[in-house]
PDB file of C-alpha atoms in Angstrom:
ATOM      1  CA  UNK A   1       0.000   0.000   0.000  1.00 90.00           C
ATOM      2  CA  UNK A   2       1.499   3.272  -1.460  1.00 92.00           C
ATOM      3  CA  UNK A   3       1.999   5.996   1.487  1.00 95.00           C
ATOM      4  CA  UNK A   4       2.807   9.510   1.531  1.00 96.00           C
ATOM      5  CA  UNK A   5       3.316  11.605   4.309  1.00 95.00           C
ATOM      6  CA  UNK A   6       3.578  15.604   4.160  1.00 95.00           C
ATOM      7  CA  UNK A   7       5.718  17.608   6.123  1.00 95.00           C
ATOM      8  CA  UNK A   8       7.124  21.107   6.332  1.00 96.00           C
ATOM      9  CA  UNK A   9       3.843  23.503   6.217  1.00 95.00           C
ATOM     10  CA  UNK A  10       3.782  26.618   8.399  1.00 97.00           C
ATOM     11  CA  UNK A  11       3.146  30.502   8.157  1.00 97.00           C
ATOM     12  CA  UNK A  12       5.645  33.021   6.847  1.00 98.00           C
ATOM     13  CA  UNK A  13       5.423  36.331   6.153  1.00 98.00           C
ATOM     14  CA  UNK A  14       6.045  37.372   2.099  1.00 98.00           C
ATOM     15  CA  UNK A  15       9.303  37.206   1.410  1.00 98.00           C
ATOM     16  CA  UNK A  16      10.055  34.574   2.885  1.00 98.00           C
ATOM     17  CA  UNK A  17      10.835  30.471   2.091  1.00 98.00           C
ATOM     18  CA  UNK A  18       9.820  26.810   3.616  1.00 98.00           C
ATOM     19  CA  UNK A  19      10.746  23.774   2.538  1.00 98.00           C
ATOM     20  CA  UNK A  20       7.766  20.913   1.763  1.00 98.00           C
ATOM     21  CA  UNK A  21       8.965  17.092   2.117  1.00 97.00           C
ATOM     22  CA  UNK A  22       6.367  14.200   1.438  1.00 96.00           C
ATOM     23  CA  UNK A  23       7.668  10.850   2.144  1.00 94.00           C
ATOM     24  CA  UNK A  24       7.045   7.851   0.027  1.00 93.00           C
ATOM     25  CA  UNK A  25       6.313   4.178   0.998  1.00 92.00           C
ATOM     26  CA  UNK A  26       5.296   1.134  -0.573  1.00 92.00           C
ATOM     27  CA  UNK A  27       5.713   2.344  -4.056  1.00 89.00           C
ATOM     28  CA  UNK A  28       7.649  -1.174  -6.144  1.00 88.00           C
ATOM     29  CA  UNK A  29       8.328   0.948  -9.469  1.00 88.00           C
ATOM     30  CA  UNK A  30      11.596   1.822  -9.958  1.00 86.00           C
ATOM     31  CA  UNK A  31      10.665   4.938 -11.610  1.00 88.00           C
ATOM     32  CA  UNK A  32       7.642   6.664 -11.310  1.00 91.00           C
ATOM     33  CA  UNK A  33       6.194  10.581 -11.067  1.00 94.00           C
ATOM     34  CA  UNK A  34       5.645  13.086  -7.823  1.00 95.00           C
ATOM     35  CA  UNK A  35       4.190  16.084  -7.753  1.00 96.00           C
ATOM     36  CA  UNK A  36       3.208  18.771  -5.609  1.00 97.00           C
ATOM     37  CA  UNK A  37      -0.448  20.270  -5.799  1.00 97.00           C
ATOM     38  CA  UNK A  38      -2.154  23.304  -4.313  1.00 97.00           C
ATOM     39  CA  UNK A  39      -5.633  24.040  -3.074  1.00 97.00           C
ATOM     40  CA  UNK A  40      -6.733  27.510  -1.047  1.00 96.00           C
ATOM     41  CA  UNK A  41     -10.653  28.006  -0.059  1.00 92.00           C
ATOM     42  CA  UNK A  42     -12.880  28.276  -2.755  1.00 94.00           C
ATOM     43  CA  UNK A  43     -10.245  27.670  -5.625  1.00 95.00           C
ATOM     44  CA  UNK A  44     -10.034  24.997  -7.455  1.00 94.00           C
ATOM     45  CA  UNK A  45      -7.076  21.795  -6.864  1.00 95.00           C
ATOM     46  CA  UNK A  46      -3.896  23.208  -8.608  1.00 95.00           C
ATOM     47  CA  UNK A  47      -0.736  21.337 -10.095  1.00 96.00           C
ATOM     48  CA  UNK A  48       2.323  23.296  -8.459  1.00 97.00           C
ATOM     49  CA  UNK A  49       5.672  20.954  -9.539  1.00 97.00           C
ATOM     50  CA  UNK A  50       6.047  17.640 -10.554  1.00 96.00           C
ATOM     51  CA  UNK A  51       9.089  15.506 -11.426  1.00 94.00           C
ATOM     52  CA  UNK A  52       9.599  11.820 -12.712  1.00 92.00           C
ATOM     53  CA  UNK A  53      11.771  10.338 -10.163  1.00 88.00           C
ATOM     54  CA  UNK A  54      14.869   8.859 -11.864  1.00 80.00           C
ATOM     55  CA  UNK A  55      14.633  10.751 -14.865  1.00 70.00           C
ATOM     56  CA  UNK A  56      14.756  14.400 -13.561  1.00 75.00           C
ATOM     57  CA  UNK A  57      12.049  15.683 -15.766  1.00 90.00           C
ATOM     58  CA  UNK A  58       9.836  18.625 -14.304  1.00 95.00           C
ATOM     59  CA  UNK A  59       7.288  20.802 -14.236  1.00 96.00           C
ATOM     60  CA  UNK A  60       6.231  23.634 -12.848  1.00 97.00           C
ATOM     61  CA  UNK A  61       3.153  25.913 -12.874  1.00 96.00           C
ATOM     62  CA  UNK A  62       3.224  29.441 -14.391  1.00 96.00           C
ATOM     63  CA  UNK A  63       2.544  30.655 -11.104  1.00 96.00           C
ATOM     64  CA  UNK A  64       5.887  29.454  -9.272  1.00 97.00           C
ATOM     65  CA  UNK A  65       8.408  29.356 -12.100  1.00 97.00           C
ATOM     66  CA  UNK A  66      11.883  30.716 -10.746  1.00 97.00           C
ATOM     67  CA  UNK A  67      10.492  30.441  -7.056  1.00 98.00           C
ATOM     68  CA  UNK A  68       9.885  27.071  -6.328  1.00 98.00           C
ATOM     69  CA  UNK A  69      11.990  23.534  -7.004  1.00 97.00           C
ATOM     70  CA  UNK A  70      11.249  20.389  -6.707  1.00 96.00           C
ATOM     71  CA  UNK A  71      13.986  17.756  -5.910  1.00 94.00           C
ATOM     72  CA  UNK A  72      14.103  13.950  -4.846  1.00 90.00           C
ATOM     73  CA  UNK A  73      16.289  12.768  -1.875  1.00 85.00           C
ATOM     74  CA  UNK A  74      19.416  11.007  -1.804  1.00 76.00           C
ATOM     75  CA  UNK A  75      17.074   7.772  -0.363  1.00 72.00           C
ATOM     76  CA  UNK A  76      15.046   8.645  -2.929  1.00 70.00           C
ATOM     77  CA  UNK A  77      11.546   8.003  -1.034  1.00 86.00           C
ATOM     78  CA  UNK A  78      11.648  11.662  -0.242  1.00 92.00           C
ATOM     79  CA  UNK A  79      10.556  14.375  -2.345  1.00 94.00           C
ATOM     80  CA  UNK A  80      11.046  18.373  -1.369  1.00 96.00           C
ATOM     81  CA  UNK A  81       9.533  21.434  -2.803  1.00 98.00           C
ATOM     82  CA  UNK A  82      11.480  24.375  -2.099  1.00 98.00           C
ATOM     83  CA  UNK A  83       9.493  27.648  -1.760  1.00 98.00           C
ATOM     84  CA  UNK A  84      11.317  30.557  -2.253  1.00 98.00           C
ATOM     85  CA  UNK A  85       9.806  34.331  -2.101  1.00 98.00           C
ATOM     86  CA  UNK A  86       6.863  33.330  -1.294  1.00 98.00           C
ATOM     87  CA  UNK A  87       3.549  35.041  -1.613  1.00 97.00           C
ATOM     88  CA  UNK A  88       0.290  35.654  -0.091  1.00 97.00           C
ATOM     89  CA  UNK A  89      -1.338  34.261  -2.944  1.00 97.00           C
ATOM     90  CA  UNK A  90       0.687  30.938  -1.972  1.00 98.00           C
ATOM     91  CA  UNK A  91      -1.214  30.321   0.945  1.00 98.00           C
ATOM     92  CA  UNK A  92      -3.141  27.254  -0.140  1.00 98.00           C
ATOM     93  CA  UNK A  93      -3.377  23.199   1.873  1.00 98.00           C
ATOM     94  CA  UNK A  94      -0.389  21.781  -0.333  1.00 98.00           C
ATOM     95  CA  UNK A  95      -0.853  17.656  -1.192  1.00 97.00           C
ATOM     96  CA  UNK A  96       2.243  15.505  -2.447  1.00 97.00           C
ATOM     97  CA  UNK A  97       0.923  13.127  -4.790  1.00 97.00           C
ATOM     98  CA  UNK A  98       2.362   9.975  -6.520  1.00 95.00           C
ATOM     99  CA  UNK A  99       1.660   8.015 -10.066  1.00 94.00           C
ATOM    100  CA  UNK A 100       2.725   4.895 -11.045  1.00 89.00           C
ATOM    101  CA  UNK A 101       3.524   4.021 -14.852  1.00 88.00           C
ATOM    102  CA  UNK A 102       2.290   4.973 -17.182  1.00 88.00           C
ATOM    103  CA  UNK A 103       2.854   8.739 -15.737  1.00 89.00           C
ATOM    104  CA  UNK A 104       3.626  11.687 -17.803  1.00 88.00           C
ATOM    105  CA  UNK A 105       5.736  14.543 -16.459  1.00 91.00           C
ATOM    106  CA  UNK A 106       7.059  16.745 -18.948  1.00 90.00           C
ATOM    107  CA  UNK A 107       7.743  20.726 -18.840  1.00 90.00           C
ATOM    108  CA  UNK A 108       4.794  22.280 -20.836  1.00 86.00           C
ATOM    109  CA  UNK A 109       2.422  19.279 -20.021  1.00 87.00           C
ATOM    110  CA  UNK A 110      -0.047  20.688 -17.022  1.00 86.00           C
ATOM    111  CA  UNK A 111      -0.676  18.492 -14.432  1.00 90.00           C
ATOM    112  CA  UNK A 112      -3.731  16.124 -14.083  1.00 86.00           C
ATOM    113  CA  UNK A 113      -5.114  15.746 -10.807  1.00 86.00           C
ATOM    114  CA  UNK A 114      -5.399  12.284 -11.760  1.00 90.00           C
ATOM    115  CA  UNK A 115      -2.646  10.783  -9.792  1.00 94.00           C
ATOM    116  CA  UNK A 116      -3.461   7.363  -8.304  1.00 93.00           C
ATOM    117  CA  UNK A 117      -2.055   8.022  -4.853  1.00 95.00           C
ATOM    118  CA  UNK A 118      -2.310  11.287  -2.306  1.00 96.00           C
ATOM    119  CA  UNK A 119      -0.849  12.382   0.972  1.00 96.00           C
ATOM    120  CA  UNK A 120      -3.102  14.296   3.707  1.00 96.00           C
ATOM    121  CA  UNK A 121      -1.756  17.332   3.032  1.00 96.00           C
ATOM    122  CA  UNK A 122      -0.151  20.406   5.216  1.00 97.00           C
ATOM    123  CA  UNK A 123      -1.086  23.832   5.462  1.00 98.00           C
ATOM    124  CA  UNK A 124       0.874  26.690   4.117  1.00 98.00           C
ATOM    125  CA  UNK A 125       0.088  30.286   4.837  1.00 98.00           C
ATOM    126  CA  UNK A 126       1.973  33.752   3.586  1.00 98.00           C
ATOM    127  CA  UNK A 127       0.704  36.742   5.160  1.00 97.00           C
ATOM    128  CA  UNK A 128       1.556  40.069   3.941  1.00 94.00           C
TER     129      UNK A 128
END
């Protein structure tokens, strides 16, 4: 059973950065695709970053380019998102979410929030 556990939400104020990590268990591919997606009140589910573990493709939304990165870990059952300068309009319940093959990650492919397997999520909020 695939698990993924968040970590790394909190408040900041503009400006400022936080570091996401979701932890993976139970997934048997050897390669397979993470991403990071975004959801604040009201708005719909958004795909933030996503990369294809192994391969090093990404993507990343409009809305973060040049602010955030996603990376795997060493172990390679942890993904990060670094958040750099962030902004109020960041402030959103953040999911990791992972996608066994056949999983597309490619850097002008949006993401679908059809990914077979999600974490629980963990809050981040930007004031100004």
């Amino acid at each position: 059973q695939v698990q993924l556990v968040e970590s790394g939400g909190g408040s900041v104020q503009a400006g400022g950065s936080l570091r996401l990590s979701c932890a993976v268990a139970g997934v048997t591919y050897r390669h397979y695709c993470m991403a990071w997606f975004r959801q604040a009140p009201g708005k719909e589910r958004e795909g933030v970053a996503a990369i294809r573990t192994g391969g090093g493709l990404t993507y990343y939304a409009d809305s973060v380019k040049g602010r955030f990165t996603i990376s795997q870990g060493n172990a390679k059952n942890t993904v990060y998102l670094q958040m750099n300068n962030l902004e109020p309009e960041d402030t959103a319940m953040y999911y990791c979410a992972a996608d066994t093959p056949p999983c597309v990650v490619a850097p002008n492919i949006p993401l679908s929030p059809g990914f077979k397997h999600w974490g629980q999520g963990t809050q981040v909020t930007v004031s100004s």
